[in-house]
Amino acid sequence: MSSFQSLQSKRVGLALSGGAARGLAHIGVVKALDEIGIKPTVFAGTSVGSIIGAAIAAGTGWRQLAEMARTVFWPRLLNGKALEQFCNQHLPNTFADLSHPFAAVATALPGNEPITINTGSLSSAISASCALRLLRRPVIRDGLRLKDGGFSCVLPTYACRELGAEIIIASDVWEWSSLMRSLGYSPHNNQWTRRAYPSHYKKALSCTDIHIQPHIPLRCYAPNSTAVDRMIAIGESATYRAFESLSRRLAA
């Protein structure tokens, strides 16, 4: 891993995308980074990424995250009250109580503008970042009506940059980008295929140094411990692939 010494000497940020249950693959990304020896110290998360990002920023290791995931019936967290109870049980009360800088991204209505939250109540920030349209009412915070951050900033790399990260690793489990790539539509291809991606996603990629994209099959969507373990393994293997690719580029 000598090729990564420069990473280890810089302030590394980890941006965790939205993606509902697919976000459990983020745990495998954290596991692999730990094994590789990369220690992010700045974190940002959108939607499900905000839950996992806050837990990591609080000092929770991947083993604890995995155990937490195995004992929670994840669809229950679609309910705002249940989600805030979960956060109050497992996470610190405020951003100031975290061990590392962290930001949660939500969407302000009615203009659909991304809002980066990194102060005050942690549970309400995460609830806002996860407030899916049609399923949840907006979260009212500081006079703003906030909904799921995925509508305006599904991959919060810029939030990591704003918190001082020098190198940004993006864990991307967004369903739409995965589907588009499976159909051969890359955001880096011609103008027509680039139109398949929203501008906020393309902007996020421009701020990404290492892009990790776990490929998650449908069988992993089942809310049980076996699916959780599969998700973790998928995130782990995707991280190793991304770093092997980086190693080849550095050696070229």
XYZ file of C-alpha atoms in Angstrom:
252
model
C 0.000 0.000 0.000
C 3.006 2.308 -0.337
C 1.285 4.013 -3.289
C -1.207 5.449 -0.828
C 1.256 7.149 1.531
C 0.305 10.531 0.110
C -3.332 9.821 1.010
C -2.368 8.973 4.556
C -0.599 12.316 4.958
C -3.575 14.402 3.808
C -6.942 15.234 5.341
C -9.248 12.664 3.775
C -12.984 13.206 3.511
C -15.555 10.453 3.005
C -18.787 11.389 1.229
C -21.636 8.882 1.600
C -24.449 9.034 -0.946
C -28.140 8.471 -0.586
C -29.581 5.160 -1.725
C -32.057 3.841 0.885
C -31.268 0.236 1.945
C -28.370 0.196 -0.514
C -26.587 2.477 1.943
C -25.656 -0.549 4.041
C -22.869 -1.101 1.497
C -21.266 2.050 2.953
C -20.334 -0.101 5.970
C -18.248 -2.357 3.736
C -16.523 0.700 2.300
C -15.605 1.831 5.809
C -14.360 -1.688 6.616
C -12.106 -1.835 3.547
C -10.700 1.656 4.107
C -9.786 0.642 7.639
C -8.045 -2.498 6.364
C -6.186 -0.543 3.676
C -5.038 1.970 6.276
C -6.914 5.018 4.991
C -8.383 7.010 7.875
C -10.929 9.645 6.798
C -11.299 12.448 9.327
C -14.054 14.460 7.616
C -17.479 13.041 6.778
C -20.603 14.089 4.895
C -23.763 12.147 4.177
C -26.996 12.446 2.251
C -30.119 10.539 3.290
C -29.045 7.055 4.459
C -25.465 8.252 4.092
C -26.145 10.812 6.812
C -27.020 8.066 9.316
C -23.864 6.085 8.664
C -21.685 9.173 8.268
C -22.803 10.555 11.628
C -22.118 7.221 13.319
C -18.586 7.074 11.879
C -17.955 10.691 12.850
C -19.025 9.746 16.379
C -16.261 7.134 16.492
C -18.356 4.063 15.707
C -16.297 1.317 14.049
C -17.488 -0.795 11.138
C -18.099 -3.830 13.380
C -20.442 -1.801 15.583
C -22.140 -0.405 12.488
C -22.653 -3.913 11.150
C -24.125 -5.121 14.421
C -26.381 -2.079 14.565
C -27.606 -2.802 11.032
C -28.321 -6.456 11.833
C -30.504 -5.543 14.809
C -32.574 -2.825 13.115
C -35.527 -3.483 10.821
C -34.451 -0.825 8.319
C -37.817 -0.018 6.710
C -38.922 1.206 10.143
C -36.470 4.093 9.776
C -38.586 5.532 6.969
C -40.775 6.837 9.781
C -39.467 10.180 11.017
C -40.245 9.616 14.688
C -38.667 6.149 14.657
C -35.587 7.516 12.903
C -35.095 10.283 15.460
C -35.518 7.759 18.293
C -32.882 5.582 16.634
C -30.505 8.547 16.362
C -31.080 9.563 19.971
C -30.315 6.006 21.068
C -27.162 5.429 19.012
C -25.695 8.865 18.296
C -24.630 11.986 20.233
C -27.169 14.772 20.674
C -25.382 17.466 18.687
C -22.781 17.929 15.970
C -20.481 19.455 18.600
C -20.434 16.118 20.425
C -18.999 14.234 17.432
C -15.365 13.150 17.301
C -14.875 14.354 13.709
C -16.338 17.073 11.470
C -19.571 15.925 9.824
C -22.261 17.459 7.647
C -25.700 16.176 6.661
C -27.252 17.432 3.425
C -30.969 18.167 3.063
C -33.121 19.925 0.450
C -34.864 23.218 1.248
C -38.377 23.709 -0.138
C -39.830 25.111 -2.288
C -36.703 25.943 -4.287
C -35.040 22.493 -4.006
C -31.782 24.047 -2.845
C -29.169 21.901 -1.066
C -28.637 22.805 2.571
C -25.544 21.653 4.447
C -26.193 21.152 8.154
C -23.279 20.853 10.573
C -24.475 22.501 13.787
C -27.217 21.933 16.340
C -29.350 18.842 16.816
C -27.961 15.777 15.077
C -31.188 13.772 15.046
C -33.249 16.521 13.398
C -30.543 17.068 10.758
C -30.489 13.376 9.882
C -34.284 13.239 9.898
C -34.367 16.135 7.432
C -31.739 14.534 5.201
C -33.822 11.322 5.112
C -37.301 12.898 4.713
C -38.424 11.254 1.467
C -41.109 13.013 -0.528
C -44.582 11.456 -0.418
C -43.537 9.274 2.532
C -42.592 12.012 5.009
C -43.619 15.532 5.911
C -40.905 18.193 5.673
C -38.763 18.692 8.752
C -38.928 22.268 10.052
C -35.515 23.437 11.201
C -34.262 27.009 11.636
C -37.352 28.264 9.800
C -36.697 26.076 6.742
C -38.861 23.295 5.318
C -36.418 20.472 4.631
C -36.749 17.226 2.694
C -34.473 14.399 1.571
C -31.061 15.642 0.455
C -30.985 13.276 -2.507
C -33.165 15.612 -4.547
C -30.533 18.347 -4.614
C -27.205 16.731 -3.637
C -27.222 12.939 -3.654
C -23.423 12.661 -3.395
C -22.169 15.256 -0.869
C -18.550 15.645 -1.931
C -18.734 19.440 -1.834
C -19.839 19.291 1.790
C -16.627 17.367 2.545
C -14.589 19.985 0.713
C -16.277 22.771 2.691
C -15.286 21.008 5.916
C -11.628 21.082 4.891
C -11.017 17.736 3.186
C -8.021 17.701 0.841
C -8.755 14.283 -0.710
C -12.343 13.121 -1.162
C -13.456 9.508 -1.346
C -17.036 9.070 -2.560
C -19.065 5.988 -1.687
C -21.809 6.057 -4.323
C -24.784 3.700 -3.925
C -27.326 5.902 -5.706
C -29.820 3.710 -7.605
C -30.099 5.970 -10.666
C -26.374 6.179 -11.353
C -26.071 2.418 -10.958
C -28.926 1.821 -13.410
C -27.568 4.277 -15.961
C -24.107 2.738 -15.868
C -25.560 -0.765 -16.251
C -27.212 0.487 -19.453
C -23.921 1.931 -20.689
C -24.751 5.574 -19.935
C -21.732 7.123 -18.259
C -21.725 10.735 -17.027
C -18.431 11.111 -18.870
C -19.706 10.012 -22.294
C -21.279 12.193 -24.981
C -23.648 15.085 -24.352
C -26.783 12.952 -24.670
C -25.739 10.412 -22.041
C -24.560 13.189 -19.722
C -28.111 14.550 -19.762
C -29.243 11.375 -17.992
C -27.517 12.662 -14.860
C -28.584 15.717 -12.831
C -26.165 18.612 -12.626
C -25.680 18.194 -8.871
C -24.393 14.655 -9.431
C -21.967 15.696 -12.176
C -20.754 18.531 -9.954
C -20.166 16.030 -7.144
C -18.083 13.814 -9.411
C -15.911 16.777 -10.403
C -14.984 17.121 -6.726
C -14.261 13.399 -6.252
C -10.754 11.956 -6.079
C -11.651 8.284 -5.521
C -15.056 7.044 -6.669
C -16.350 3.799 -5.149
C -19.445 2.280 -6.791
C -20.733 -0.943 -5.241
C -22.806 -3.106 -7.591
C -25.813 -4.217 -5.525
C -28.109 -7.009 -6.809
C -31.804 -7.104 -5.972
C -31.427 -10.046 -3.577
C -29.655 -7.713 -1.146
C -32.783 -5.604 -0.614
C -34.388 -8.097 1.766
C -34.444 -6.651 5.307
C -32.536 -9.436 7.086
C -29.083 -10.060 8.539
C -27.958 -12.141 5.557
C -28.657 -9.242 3.204
C -26.772 -6.893 5.537
C -23.707 -9.131 5.397
C -23.942 -9.293 1.601
C -24.162 -5.511 1.382
C -21.085 -5.119 3.558
C -19.133 -7.613 1.439
C -20.168 -5.799 -1.752
C -19.057 -2.428 -0.399
C -15.773 -3.923 0.732
C -14.980 -5.533 -2.626
C -15.927 -2.354 -4.522
C -13.487 -0.380 -2.382
C -10.645 -2.778 -3.090
C -11.408 -2.583 -6.822
C -11.314 1.219 -6.711
C -7.977 1.254 -4.907
C -6.478 -1.393 -7.168
C -7.439 0.805 -10.114
C -5.860 3.793 -8.380
C -2.689 1.790 -7.727
C -2.406 0.873 -11.420
C -2.826 4.524 -12.433
C -0.186 5.661 -9.962
C 2.222 3.007 -11.208
C 1.713 3.881 -14.891
